mmCIF file of C-alpha atoms and ligand atoms in Angstrom:
data_model
loop_
_atom_site.group_PDB
_atom_site.id
_atom_site.type_symbol
_atom_site.label_atom_id
_atom_site.label_comp_id
_atom_site.label_asym_id
_atom_site.label_seq_id
_atom_site.Cartn_x
_atom_site.Cartn_y
_atom_site.Cartn_z
ATOM 1 C CA SER A 1 0.153 0.007 0.101
ATOM 2 C CA ASN A 2 0.921 3.623 -0.363
ATOM 3 C CA ALA A 3 2.325 6.113 2.214
ATOM 4 C CA LYS A 4 0.211 8.889 0.908
ATOM 5 C CA ALA A 5 -2.785 7.211 1.710
ATOM 6 C CA GLU A 6 -2.027 5.920 4.740
ATOM 7 C CA GLU A 7 -1.245 9.398 6.234
ATOM 8 C CA LYS A 8 -4.475 11.205 4.473
ATOM 9 C CA THR A 9 -7.937 11.202 6.236
ATOM 10 C CA TYR A 10 -10.348 11.146 3.695
ATOM 11 C CA ILE A 11 -13.462 13.390 4.315
ATOM 12 C CA ILE A 12 -16.485 11.515 2.258
ATOM 13 C CA ALA A 13 -19.808 13.237 2.403
ATOM 14 C CA THR A 14 -23.163 11.389 2.540
ATOM 15 C CA ASP A 15 -27.024 11.710 2.913
ATOM 16 C CA VAL A 16 -28.784 12.691 5.952
ATOM 17 C CA THR A 17 -31.593 9.815 5.688
ATOM 18 C CA PHE A 18 -31.200 7.248 3.177
ATOM 19 C CA ALA A 19 -32.094 4.017 5.048
ATOM 20 C CA PRO A 20 -30.824 1.209 4.236
ATOM 21 C CA PHE A 21 -27.969 2.875 2.939
ATOM 22 C CA GLU A 22 -27.336 5.323 5.322
ATOM 23 C CA PHE A 23 -29.047 6.321 8.647
ATOM 24 C CA GLN A 24 -28.719 6.835 12.432
ATOM 25 C CA ASP A 25 -29.162 4.133 14.676
ATOM 26 C CA GLU A 26 -30.559 4.280 18.338
ATOM 27 C CA ASN A 27 -26.933 5.629 19.494
ATOM 28 C CA GLY A 28 -26.866 8.400 16.704
ATOM 29 C CA ASP A 29 -24.108 6.719 14.949
ATOM 30 C CA PHE A 30 -24.563 6.447 10.499
ATOM 31 C CA VAL A 31 -25.150 2.709 9.679
ATOM 32 C CA GLY A 32 -26.297 1.436 6.701
ATOM 33 C CA ILE A 33 -25.062 -0.241 3.405
ATOM 34 C CA ASP A 34 -23.237 2.622 2.114
ATOM 35 C CA MET A 35 -21.488 3.310 5.558
ATOM 36 C CA ASP A 36 -20.632 -0.531 6.310
ATOM 37 C CA LEU A 37 -19.545 -0.927 3.068
ATOM 38 C CA LEU A 38 -17.198 2.196 3.410
ATOM 39 C CA LYS A 39 -15.896 1.191 6.604
ATOM 40 C CA ALA A 40 -15.087 -2.767 5.723
ATOM 41 C CA ILE A 41 -13.312 -1.125 2.233
ATOM 42 C CA ALA A 42 -11.714 1.565 4.547
ATOM 43 C CA GLU A 43 -10.568 -1.577 6.351
ATOM 44 C CA ASP A 44 -9.221 -3.846 3.408
ATOM 45 C CA GLN A 45 -7.574 -1.069 1.800
ATOM 46 C CA GLY A 46 -6.041 0.802 4.867
ATOM 47 C CA PHE A 47 -7.122 4.133 4.740
ATOM 48 C CA LYS A 48 -8.845 6.925 6.877
ATOM 49 C CA TYR A 49 -11.590 8.703 6.712
ATOM 50 C CA GLN A 50 -14.449 10.932 8.064
ATOM 51 C CA VAL A 51 -17.975 10.901 7.409
ATOM 52 C CA ARG A 52 -19.958 14.224 6.547
ATOM 53 C CA PRO A 53 -23.755 13.968 6.435
ATOM 54 C CA LEU A 54 -24.559 16.656 4.366
ATOM 55 C CA GLY A 55 -27.426 15.476 2.734
ATOM 56 C CA PHE A 56 -27.810 14.955 -0.857
ATOM 57 C CA ASN A 57 -27.580 17.779 -3.142
ATOM 58 C CA ALA A 58 -25.339 19.578 -0.777
ATOM 59 C CA ALA A 59 -23.075 16.690 -0.619
ATOM 60 C CA VAL A 60 -22.894 16.480 -4.383
ATOM 61 C CA GLN A 61 -22.372 20.462 -4.453
ATOM 62 C CA ALA A 62 -19.816 20.161 -1.790
ATOM 63 C CA LEU A 63 -17.994 17.417 -3.843
ATOM 64 C CA GLU A 64 -18.361 19.443 -7.157
ATOM 65 C CA ALA A 65 -16.480 22.516 -4.945
ATOM 66 C CA LYS A 66 -13.775 20.073 -4.408
ATOM 67 C CA GLN A 67 -14.455 20.892 -0.449
ATOM 68 C CA VAL A 68 -14.932 17.277 -0.199
ATOM 69 C CA ASP A 69 -12.911 14.209 -1.513
ATOM 70 C CA ALA A 70 -15.790 11.721 -2.258
ATOM 71 C CA VAL A 71 -19.598 10.681 -2.003
ATOM 72 C CA ILE A 72 -21.190 8.028 -0.830
ATOM 73 C CA ALA A 73 -25.036 8.531 -0.494
ATOM 74 C CA GLY A 74 -27.078 5.589 -2.967
ATOM 75 C CA MET A 75 -25.526 8.140 -5.864
ATOM 76 C CA SER A 76 -26.709 7.207 -9.249
ATOM 77 C CA ILE A 77 -24.000 6.888 -12.030
ATOM 78 C CA THR A 78 -25.642 8.719 -14.303
ATOM 79 C CA ASP A 79 -24.217 10.221 -17.994
ATOM 80 C CA GLU A 80 -24.803 13.973 -16.808
ATOM 81 C CA ARG A 81 -22.814 13.573 -13.627
ATOM 82 C CA LYS A 82 -20.037 11.760 -15.240
ATOM 83 C CA LEU A 83 -19.156 14.966 -16.745
ATOM 84 C CA LYS A 84 -18.623 16.457 -13.657
ATOM 85 C CA PHE A 85 -17.298 13.409 -11.362
ATOM 86 C CA ASP A 86 -15.640 10.081 -11.724
ATOM 87 C CA PHE A 87 -17.376 6.857 -10.420
ATOM 88 C CA SER A 88 -16.400 3.498 -9.025
ATOM 89 C CA ASP A 89 -17.654 0.281 -10.089
ATOM 90 C CA PRO A 90 -21.563 0.269 -9.929
ATOM 91 C CA TYR A 91 -21.975 -1.521 -6.234
ATOM 92 C CA PHE A 92 -26.093 -1.450 -6.303
ATOM 93 C CA ASP A 93 -28.706 -1.603 -8.980
ATOM 94 C CA SER A 94 -31.719 0.723 -8.394
ATOM 95 C CA GLY A 95 -34.423 2.734 -10.033
ATOM 96 C CA VAL A 96 -37.036 5.363 -9.332
ATOM 97 C CA ILE A 97 -40.628 4.608 -7.981
ATOM 98 C CA MET A 98 -43.862 6.536 -6.963
ATOM 99 C CA ALA A 99 -45.100 6.265 -3.664
ATOM 100 C CA VAL A 100 -48.660 7.534 -1.997
ATOM 101 C CA ASP A 101 -50.175 7.690 1.666
ATOM 102 C CA GLU A 102 -50.918 4.093 2.240
ATOM 103 C CA ASP A 103 -55.001 5.089 2.823
ATOM 104 C CA ASN A 104 -54.771 6.865 -0.734
ATOM 105 C CA ASN A 105 -56.936 4.595 -2.992
ATOM 106 C CA LYS A 106 -57.366 6.975 -5.550
ATOM 107 C CA VAL A 107 -54.131 7.402 -7.179
ATOM 108 C CA SER A 108 -52.699 4.448 -8.936
ATOM 109 C CA SER A 109 -51.302 5.542 -12.059
ATOM 110 C CA TYR A 110 -49.475 8.687 -12.883
ATOM 111 C CA GLU A 111 -52.789 10.041 -14.668
ATOM 112 C CA ASP A 112 -54.099 9.923 -11.363
ATOM 113 C CA LEU A 113 -51.590 13.207 -10.308
ATOM 114 C CA LYS A 114 -53.336 15.526 -12.782
ATOM 115 C CA GLY A 115 -53.699 18.624 -10.793
ATOM 116 C CA GLU A 116 -51.807 17.593 -7.753
ATOM 117 C CA ARG A 117 -48.734 18.454 -5.833
ATOM 118 C CA VAL A 118 -45.916 15.820 -6.179
ATOM 119 C CA ALA A 119 -43.062 15.904 -3.583
ATOM 120 C CA VAL A 120 -39.609 14.993 -4.870
ATOM 121 C CA LYS A 121 -35.605 15.630 -3.350
ATOM 122 C CA THR A 122 -33.474 18.288 -4.697
ATOM 123 C CA GLY A 123 -31.272 17.021 -7.128
ATOM 124 C CA THR A 124 -31.909 13.594 -7.208
ATOM 125 C CA GLU A 125 -32.768 11.005 -10.220
ATOM 126 C CA GLY A 126 -36.235 11.073 -8.689
ATOM 127 C CA ALA A 127 -36.591 14.645 -9.592
ATOM 128 C CA ALA A 128 -35.419 14.414 -13.030
ATOM 129 C CA PHE A 129 -38.115 11.642 -13.325
ATOM 130 C CA ALA A 130 -40.394 13.629 -11.856
ATOM 131 C CA GLN A 131 -39.728 16.920 -13.951
ATOM 132 C CA SER A 132 -39.443 14.761 -16.998
ATOM 133 C CA ILE A 133 -43.083 13.312 -16.975
ATOM 134 C CA GLN A 134 -44.629 16.666 -14.831
ATOM 135 C CA ASP A 135 -45.912 18.505 -18.158
ATOM 136 C CA LYS A 136 -47.390 14.977 -19.888
ATOM 137 C CA TYR A 137 -49.522 14.425 -16.677
ATOM 138 C CA GLY A 138 -50.057 17.962 -15.618
ATOM 139 C CA PHE A 139 -48.814 17.922 -11.986
ATOM 140 C CA LYS A 140 -46.717 20.479 -10.124
ATOM 141 C CA VAL A 141 -43.107 19.524 -8.145
ATOM 142 C CA VAL A 142 -42.342 20.790 -4.868
ATOM 143 C CA THR A 143 -38.964 20.031 -3.756
ATOM 144 C CA PHE A 144 -37.475 18.571 -0.530
ATOM 145 C CA ASP A 145 -33.990 18.524 0.781
ATOM 146 C CA ASP A 146 -34.222 15.130 2.513
ATOM 147 C CA SER A 147 -36.189 12.006 1.985
ATOM 148 C CA ALA A 148 -37.674 12.001 5.799
ATOM 149 C CA ASN A 149 -39.575 15.606 4.959
ATOM 150 C CA MET A 150 -40.581 14.511 1.408
ATOM 151 C CA TYR A 151 -42.593 11.558 2.998
ATOM 152 C CA GLU A 152 -43.877 13.958 5.616
ATOM 153 C CA ASP A 153 -45.613 16.097 2.661
ATOM 154 C CA VAL A 154 -47.457 12.977 1.671
ATOM 155 C CA LYS A 155 -48.155 11.602 4.762
ATOM 156 C CA THR A 156 -49.702 15.353 5.809
ATOM 157 C CA GLY A 157 -51.569 15.476 2.424
ATOM 158 C CA ASN A 158 -49.757 18.443 1.115
ATOM 159 C CA SER A 159 -48.922 16.314 -1.679
ATOM 160 C CA ILE A 160 -50.413 13.378 -3.341
ATOM 161 C CA ALA A 161 -47.048 11.162 -4.121
ATOM 162 C CA CYS A 162 -43.390 11.165 -4.001
ATOM 163 C CA PHE A 163 -40.965 9.735 -6.215
ATOM 164 C CA ASP A 164 -37.867 8.132 -4.683
ATOM 165 C CA ASP A 165 -35.259 5.622 -5.144
ATOM 166 C CA TYR A 166 -37.293 1.817 -5.176
ATOM 167 C CA PRO A 167 -34.868 -0.043 -2.649
ATOM 168 C CA VAL A 168 -34.966 2.861 -0.309
ATOM 169 C CA LEU A 169 -38.711 3.768 -0.554
ATOM 170 C CA ALA A 170 -39.482 -0.277 -0.387
ATOM 171 C CA TYR A 171 -37.360 -0.649 2.573
ATOM 172 C CA GLY A 172 -39.354 2.207 4.377
ATOM 173 C CA VAL A 173 -42.720 0.878 3.611
ATOM 174 C CA LYS A 174 -41.492 -2.494 5.032
ATOM 175 C CA GLN A 175 -40.835 -0.472 7.893
ATOM 176 C CA GLY A 176 -43.733 1.174 8.313
ATOM 177 C CA ASN A 177 -43.464 4.793 7.023
ATOM 178 C CA GLY A 178 -46.777 5.182 6.236
ATOM 179 C CA LEU A 179 -46.820 5.320 2.303
ATOM 180 C CA LYS A 180 -47.422 2.585 -0.341
ATOM 181 C CA ILE A 181 -46.115 1.847 -3.752
ATOM 182 C CA VAL A 182 -48.590 1.601 -6.494
ATOM 183 C CA THR A 183 -46.706 2.019 -9.823
ATOM 184 C CA ASP A 184 -43.927 -0.089 -11.524
ATOM 185 C CA LYS A 185 -40.340 0.566 -11.098
ATOM 186 C CA GLU A 186 -39.092 3.032 -13.697
ATOM 187 C CA SER A 187 -35.499 1.555 -15.202
ATOM 188 C CA GLY A 188 -32.630 3.434 -13.103
ATOM 189 C CA SER A 189 -28.912 3.718 -12.960
ATOM 190 C CA SER A 190 -26.828 1.733 -10.359
ATOM 191 C CA TYR A 191 -25.265 3.305 -7.319
ATOM 192 C CA GLY A 192 -21.388 4.122 -7.569
ATOM 193 C CA PHE A 193 -18.837 5.799 -5.192
ATOM 194 C CA ALA A 194 -17.976 9.327 -6.748
ATOM 195 C CA VAL A 195 -15.031 11.558 -6.630
ATOM 196 C CA ALA A 196 -14.457 14.676 -8.598
ATOM 197 C CA LYS A 197 -13.361 14.519 -12.319
ATOM 198 C CA GLY A 198 -9.851 13.854 -12.015
ATOM 199 C CA GLU A 199 -8.959 13.977 -8.613
ATOM 200 C CA ASN A 200 -8.329 11.288 -6.401
ATOM 201 C CA ALA A 201 -7.668 8.687 -8.399
ATOM 202 C CA GLU A 202 -5.982 6.620 -5.918
ATOM 203 C CA LEU A 203 -8.986 6.457 -3.452
ATOM 204 C CA LEU A 204 -11.529 5.565 -6.369
ATOM 205 C CA GLN A 205 -8.746 2.566 -7.218
ATOM 206 C CA MET A 206 -9.094 1.907 -3.542
ATOM 207 C CA PHE A 207 -12.693 1.863 -3.205
ATOM 208 C CA ASN A 208 -12.816 -0.345 -6.643
ATOM 209 C CA ASP A 209 -9.990 -2.944 -5.206
ATOM 210 C CA GLY A 210 -11.745 -3.058 -1.725
ATOM 211 C CA LEU A 211 -15.288 -3.466 -3.418
ATOM 212 C CA SER A 212 -13.548 -6.081 -5.152
ATOM 213 C CA ASN A 213 -12.112 -8.024 -2.412
ATOM 214 C CA LEU A 214 -15.295 -7.752 -0.452
ATOM 215 C CA LYS A 215 -17.369 -9.204 -3.361
ATOM 216 C CA ALA A 216 -15.223 -12.193 -3.497
ATOM 217 C CA SER A 217 -14.676 -12.606 0.562
ATOM 218 C CA GLY A 218 -18.895 -12.808 0.928
ATOM 219 C CA GLU A 219 -18.556 -9.514 3.000
ATOM 220 C CA TYR A 220 -20.421 -7.490 0.905
ATOM 221 C CA GLN A 221 -23.587 -9.859 0.362
ATOM 222 C CA LYS A 222 -23.589 -10.284 4.003
ATOM 223 C CA ILE A 223 -23.754 -6.463 4.319
ATOM 224 C CA LEU A 224 -26.230 -6.541 1.941
ATOM 225 C CA ASP A 225 -28.081 -9.212 3.991
ATOM 226 C CA LYS A 226 -27.723 -7.589 7.107
ATOM 227 C CA TYR A 227 -30.180 -4.371 6.164
ATOM 228 C CA LEU A 228 -32.253 -6.042 3.594
ATOM 229 C CA GLU A 229 -33.131 -9.560 5.269
ATOM 230 C CA THR A 230 -35.136 -8.402 7.789
ATOM 231 C CA GLY A 231 -36.335 -12.276 8.244
ATOM 232 C CA ASP A 232 -40.014 -11.438 8.031
HETATM 233 N N1 LIG B 1 -29.921 7.809 -6.378
HETATM 234 C C1 LIG B 1 -30.315 9.086 -6.405
HETATM 235 C C2 LIG B 1 -29.539 10.259 -7.144
HETATM 236 O O1 LIG B 1 -28.684 9.797 -7.031
HETATM 237 C C3 LIG B 1 -30.988 9.485 -4.924
HETATM 238 C C4 LIG B 1 -29.678 9.499 -3.744
HETATM 239 C C5 LIG B 1 -30.139 10.081 -2.735
HETATM 240 O O2 LIG B 1 -31.539 10.584 -2.695
HETATM 241 N N2 LIG B 1 -29.058 9.672 -1.689
HETATM 242 O O3 LIG B 1 -29.892 10.853 -7.386
#
């Protein structure tokens, strides 16, 4: 391993609440698939890091401004983002889906959104998807900085629906967040660990090498199972 990497403490930004990828446990510690993967990869590769839970859009902005070294936040690898960021190998397949209040029996398709407010999270693939269909289906988009506030807006009835990543909404619904999924998943991008374009190539290489080692050892699957196989 590399002497420079051993000295440096990388600053890695993440979302505030995006279970099962990053969220605070009862002790206030940040846990989840992203957090556990990062920890295991850092141990495997021998680098130090600090996590900064800034919120998704703020994390992406901070990376673009080179105020942080990397982002791990269920961040989708998109062609548009590849112009600004270098991504690791994909580590989780995702996609966007719509949810409504669990007691709402009126909305079961995009057609039913006509004239309604739809909640999205700033700077996300879900927001981009909602914006791409809002004229066609005649709804108004309202933005939130984090998923919890976006879900709350649907729960209180201010918004009729929201768009978020399928694995996150499915996990939340299973945990009883009061929402339900009524449409099919839209095809979406996979998640990757991101660094600013042309920066931190060494960190990116360590992430990829560590991810590959974790996959080979079975540790990667163990981390996924810990959060996704709830046993019920
Ligand atoms: N995967 C989505 C995106 O990259 C949302 C990420 C998030 O909200 N943390 O846009």
